[in-house]
Coordinates of C-alpha atoms and ligand atoms in Angstrom, one line a residue:
M323 CA -1.1 4.2 20.8
T324 CA 1.9 2.0 21.6
Y325 CA 5.0 2.5 19.4
D326 CA 8.7 2.2 19.1
D327 CA 10.8 5.3 18.3
V328 CA 14.4 4.2 17.6
G329 CA 17.5 5.6 16.0
R330 CA 18.4 9.1 14.8
G331 CA 18.1 10.6 11.4
P332 CA 15.4 11.3 8.8
P333 CA 12.1 9.9 10.0
V334 CA 10.6 6.6 8.7
L335 CA 7.2 5.3 9.7
L336 CA 6.6 1.5 9.4
I337 CA 3.0 0.4 9.3
H338 CA 2.1 -3.3 10.0
G339 CA -0.6 -5.3 8.2
F340 CA -3.6 -7.3 9.3
P341 CA -4.0 -8.9 12.0
L342 CA -0.5 -8.4 13.2
D343 CA 1.4 -5.9 15.3
R344 CA 4.6 -3.7 15.3
S345 CA 6.8 -6.7 16.2
I346 CA 6.8 -7.9 12.6
W347 CA 9.2 -5.0 11.7
R348 CA 11.8 -5.9 14.4
T349 CA 14.6 -6.8 12.0
Q350 CA 13.9 -3.9 9.6
A351 CA 13.6 -1.4 12.4
A352 CA 16.9 -2.4 13.9
V353 CA 18.7 -2.1 10.5
L354 CA 17.1 1.2 9.5
A355 CA 17.7 2.7 13.0
K356 CA 21.4 2.8 12.1
S357 CA 20.7 5.8 9.8
F358 CA 17.1 6.8 10.4
R359 CA 14.6 7.7 13.2
V360 CA 12.2 4.8 12.9
I361 CA 8.7 5.0 14.3
V362 CA 6.9 1.7 14.5
P363 CA 3.3 1.9 15.9
D364 CA 0.8 -0.7 16.8
L365 CA -2.3 0.2 14.8
P366 CA -5.4 1.0 16.9
G367 CA -6.9 -2.4 18.0
F368 CA -3.6 -4.3 17.6
G369 CA -0.7 -5.0 19.9
G370 CA -0.8 -2.6 22.8
S371 CA -3.0 0.1 21.1
P372 CA -6.6 0.3 22.1
A373 CA -9.2 0.0 19.4
L374 CA -10.9 3.2 18.0
E375 CA -14.4 3.9 19.2
G376 CA -17.1 3.5 16.5
P377 CA -16.8 2.4 12.9
C378 CA -13.3 2.3 11.5
S379 CA -11.8 3.2 8.1
M380 CA -8.4 3.4 6.5
E381 CA -8.8 7.2 6.9
R382 CA -9.3 6.9 10.6
Y383 CA -6.2 4.7 10.9
A384 CA -4.3 7.2 8.8
E385 CA -5.5 10.1 11.0
S386 CA -4.3 8.4 14.1
L387 CA -0.9 7.8 12.6
L388 CA -0.7 11.4 11.5
A389 CA -1.7 12.5 15.0
L390 CA 1.1 10.4 16.4
M391 CA 3.6 12.0 14.0
D392 CA 2.3 15.4 15.0
R393 CA 2.9 14.5 18.7
L394 CA 6.4 13.5 17.8
E395 CA 6.8 16.8 15.9
I396 CA 7.6 15.1 12.7
E397 CA 6.1 17.0 9.7
R398 CA 7.5 15.1 6.7
F399 CA 8.5 11.4 6.6
A400 CA 9.1 8.3 4.6
A401 CA 6.8 5.4 5.2
A402 CA 6.5 1.7 4.5
G403 CA 3.1 0.0 4.7
H404 CA 2.6 -3.8 4.6
S405 CA -0.6 -5.0 3.0
M406 CA -3.4 -3.3 5.1
G407 CA -0.6 -0.8 6.1
G408 CA -0.4 0.0 2.4
Y409 CA -4.1 0.6 2.2
I410 CA -3.6 3.1 5.1
L411 CA -0.8 4.8 3.1
F412 CA -3.3 5.3 0.2
A413 CA -5.6 6.9 2.7
M414 CA -2.7 9.1 3.9
L415 CA -2.0 10.1 0.3
R416 CA -5.7 11.3 0.1
L417 CA -5.5 13.1 3.4
A418 CA -1.9 14.6 3.5
A419 CA 0.2 13.7 0.5
D420 CA 2.5 16.6 1.2
R421 CA 3.7 14.9 4.4
L422 CA 5.0 11.8 2.6
E423 CA 8.6 11.9 1.2
R424 CA 8.9 8.4 -0.2
L425 CA 6.8 5.3 0.1
A426 CA 7.5 1.5 0.3
L427 CA 4.3 -0.4 -0.6
V428 CA 5.0 -3.9 0.7
C429 CA 2.8 -6.8 -0.5
T430 CA -0.2 -4.5 -1.0
R431 CA -2.7 -3.6 -3.6
A432 CA -4.5 -0.5 -4.8
A433 CA -7.8 -2.1 -5.8
A434 CA -10.8 -2.3 -3.5
D435 CA -12.3 -5.6 -2.4
T436 CA -14.6 -7.6 -4.6
D437 CA -18.1 -8.2 -3.3
D438 CA -17.2 -11.8 -2.5
V439 CA -14.3 -10.6 -0.4
R440 CA -16.5 -8.0 1.4
R441 CA -19.0 -10.7 2.3
A442 CA -16.3 -13.0 3.6
R443 CA -14.8 -10.2 5.7
E444 CA -18.2 -9.5 7.3
I445 CA -18.6 -13.2 8.2
N446 CA -15.2 -13.3 9.7
A447 CA -15.7 -10.0 11.6
A448 CA -18.9 -11.4 13.2
R449 CA -17.1 -14.6 14.0
A450 CA -14.1 -12.9 15.5
L451 CA -16.4 -10.9 17.8
A452 CA -18.3 -14.0 18.8
E453 CA -15.4 -16.5 19.4
G454 CA -12.1 -14.5 19.0
P455 CA -9.8 -14.5 16.1
G456 CA -8.1 -17.8 16.8
F457 CA -10.1 -19.5 14.0
L458 CA -8.2 -17.4 11.4
A459 CA -4.7 -18.5 12.7
D460 CA -4.2 -21.8 10.7
S461 CA -5.7 -20.7 7.4
M462 CA -4.2 -17.2 7.4
A463 CA -0.7 -18.4 8.4
A464 CA -0.8 -21.0 5.6
R465 CA -2.0 -18.6 3.0
A466 CA 0.4 -15.8 4.0
L467 CA 3.6 -17.7 4.0
G468 CA 5.6 -19.0 1.0
A469 CA 5.8 -22.5 -0.3
Q470 CA 8.3 -23.8 2.3
P471 CA 7.7 -21.8 5.5
E472 CA 10.0 -22.1 8.4
P473 CA 8.0 -23.8 11.2
A474 CA 9.1 -21.1 13.7
V475 CA 7.9 -18.3 11.5
A476 CA 4.6 -20.1 10.9
E477 CA 4.1 -20.5 14.6
R478 CA 5.0 -16.9 15.3
V479 CA 2.3 -15.8 12.8
R480 CA -0.3 -18.1 14.4
V481 CA 0.6 -16.7 17.9
L482 CA 0.2 -13.1 16.6
I483 CA -3.2 -13.8 15.1
R484 CA -4.5 -15.7 18.2
A485 CA -3.3 -12.8 20.4
A486 CA -5.2 -10.1 18.3
S487 CA -8.2 -8.5 19.9
P488 CA -11.6 -9.5 18.6
A489 CA -12.7 -5.8 18.4
G490 CA -9.5 -4.8 16.6
V491 CA -9.8 -7.6 14.1
A492 CA -13.5 -7.0 13.4
A493 CA -13.0 -3.3 13.0
A494 CA -10.1 -3.8 10.6
L495 CA -12.0 -6.3 8.5
R496 CA -14.9 -3.9 8.1
A497 CA -12.6 -1.0 7.4
M498 CA -10.8 -3.0 4.7
A499 CA -14.1 -4.0 3.2
S500 CA -15.3 -0.4 2.9
R501 CA -12.0 1.0 1.5
P502 CA -12.3 2.7 -1.9
D503 CA -10.3 1.8 -5.0
S504 CA -7.0 3.6 -4.8
T505 CA -6.0 2.8 -8.4
P506 CA -6.8 6.3 -9.6
L507 CA -4.3 7.7 -7.1
L508 CA -1.3 5.8 -8.5
A509 CA -0.5 8.0 -11.5
A510 CA -0.6 11.1 -9.3
I511 CA 2.0 9.9 -6.7
R512 CA 4.8 12.5 -6.9
V513 CA 7.4 10.8 -4.7
P514 CA 9.7 7.8 -5.2
V515 CA 8.0 4.5 -4.5
L516 CA 9.4 1.1 -3.9
V517 CA 6.8 -1.7 -4.6
V518 CA 7.9 -4.8 -2.8
A519 CA 6.4 -8.2 -3.9
G520 CA 6.9 -11.6 -2.4
A521 CA 7.7 -14.0 -5.2
E522 CA 5.4 -16.6 -3.6
D523 CA 2.7 -14.3 -2.4
L524 CA -0.7 -15.8 -2.8
I525 CA -2.6 -12.8 -1.4
V526 CA -1.1 -10.1 -3.6
P527 CA 0.4 -12.0 -6.6
E528 CA 3.6 -10.7 -8.2
A529 CA 1.8 -9.8 -11.4
E530 CA -0.6 -7.5 -9.5
A531 CA 2.4 -5.8 -7.7
R532 CA 4.1 -5.3 -11.1
A533 CA 1.0 -3.7 -12.6
M534 CA 0.7 -1.4 -9.6
A535 CA 4.4 -0.4 -9.9
S536 CA 4.1 0.3 -13.6
A537 CA 1.1 2.7 -12.9
I538 CA 3.2 4.8 -10.5
P539 CA 5.5 7.3 -12.2
Q540 CA 8.7 7.1 -10.0
S541 CA 8.6 3.5 -8.9
T542 CA 10.8 0.5 -8.7
L543 CA 9.8 -3.1 -8.0
G544 CA 11.7 -5.1 -5.4
L545 CA 11.0 -8.8 -5.7
V546 CA 11.8 -10.8 -2.6
R547 CA 12.5 -14.4 -3.6
G548 CA 11.6 -17.2 -1.1
A549 CA 8.9 -15.1 0.5
G550 CA 5.1 -15.1 0.4
H551 CA 3.0 -12.3 1.9
L552 CA 5.3 -11.7 4.9
P553 CA 8.8 -11.0 3.6
M554 CA 9.6 -9.0 6.8
L555 CA 9.4 -12.4 8.7
E556 CA 10.3 -14.8 5.9
R557 CA 13.3 -13.0 4.5
P558 CA 13.9 -10.3 7.2
D559 CA 17.5 -9.4 6.2
A560 CA 16.7 -9.2 2.5
L561 CA 13.8 -6.9 3.1
A562 CA 15.7 -4.8 5.5
D563 CA 18.5 -4.4 3.0
R564 CA 16.1 -3.5 0.2
L565 CA 14.3 -0.9 2.3
F566 CA 17.6 0.6 3.5
R567 CA 18.9 1.0 -0.1
F568 CA 15.6 2.5 -1.2
L569 CA 15.6 5.0 1.7
T570 CA 19.3 6.0 1.2
E571 CA 19.4 6.3 -2.6
G572 CA 19.3 9.8 -4.0
Ligands
MLT442 C1 -2.9 -7.9 5.4 O1 -1.9 -8.6 5.3 O2 -2.9 -6.8 5.9 C2 -4.2 -8.5 4.8 O3 -3.9 -9.7 4.2 C3 -4.8 -7.6 3.8 C4 -6.1 -8.1 3.3 O4 -6.7 -9.0 3.9 O5 -6.5 -7.5 2.3

């Protein structure tokens, strides 16, 4: 697994979403590294990390991240997960809740897919394997960004999607489609949680993020204005500042 390991201090794991790679966290990692040890992996099948063999699941991604933290001799850590990275954090809560010290759930949801979404994911998985993920670039970039995206940010997202590996994309789509509903977990989370919502997010609307936050006992909602589903790229400094404050507050 390829990853960055920067800074010194309490450990923080940053988990990217679909179908991106660890580079999306560049600004936040640089800011957090002033006070934290920041671990930023490419999920299996994305960036420089090889895809897992066989069918994938959020649990398998979580296990590979826990194995990375074991190799780095990090027992307990804070973690931020973006979208699919949040689904992976829910799997980590099922597998090893005692290792998580605090969580930032960024533009993500607890609910499982609807049947329509599952069907669309399977069509896209087959298509990604047949022709590569490039066909997702324009539609996903448009849907993921807020109302007035900066052209350079939109282009960066398209480039990332086009560069993703067909096998990694197909495995992630199928893994997302098979993930369970994590809503029943929310009331049992025993650590502080920051729920981040992009005010213009079309993929996880603000109202859904607010409902998730209100179901988690020790949670606060951080609304990022002027951002859609990718606040780490659209409002990088605002998100970095919000994460820093969350991780340093008592
Ligand atoms: C992501 O950003 O990780 C995806 O939009 C999540 C999803 O498709 O459910």
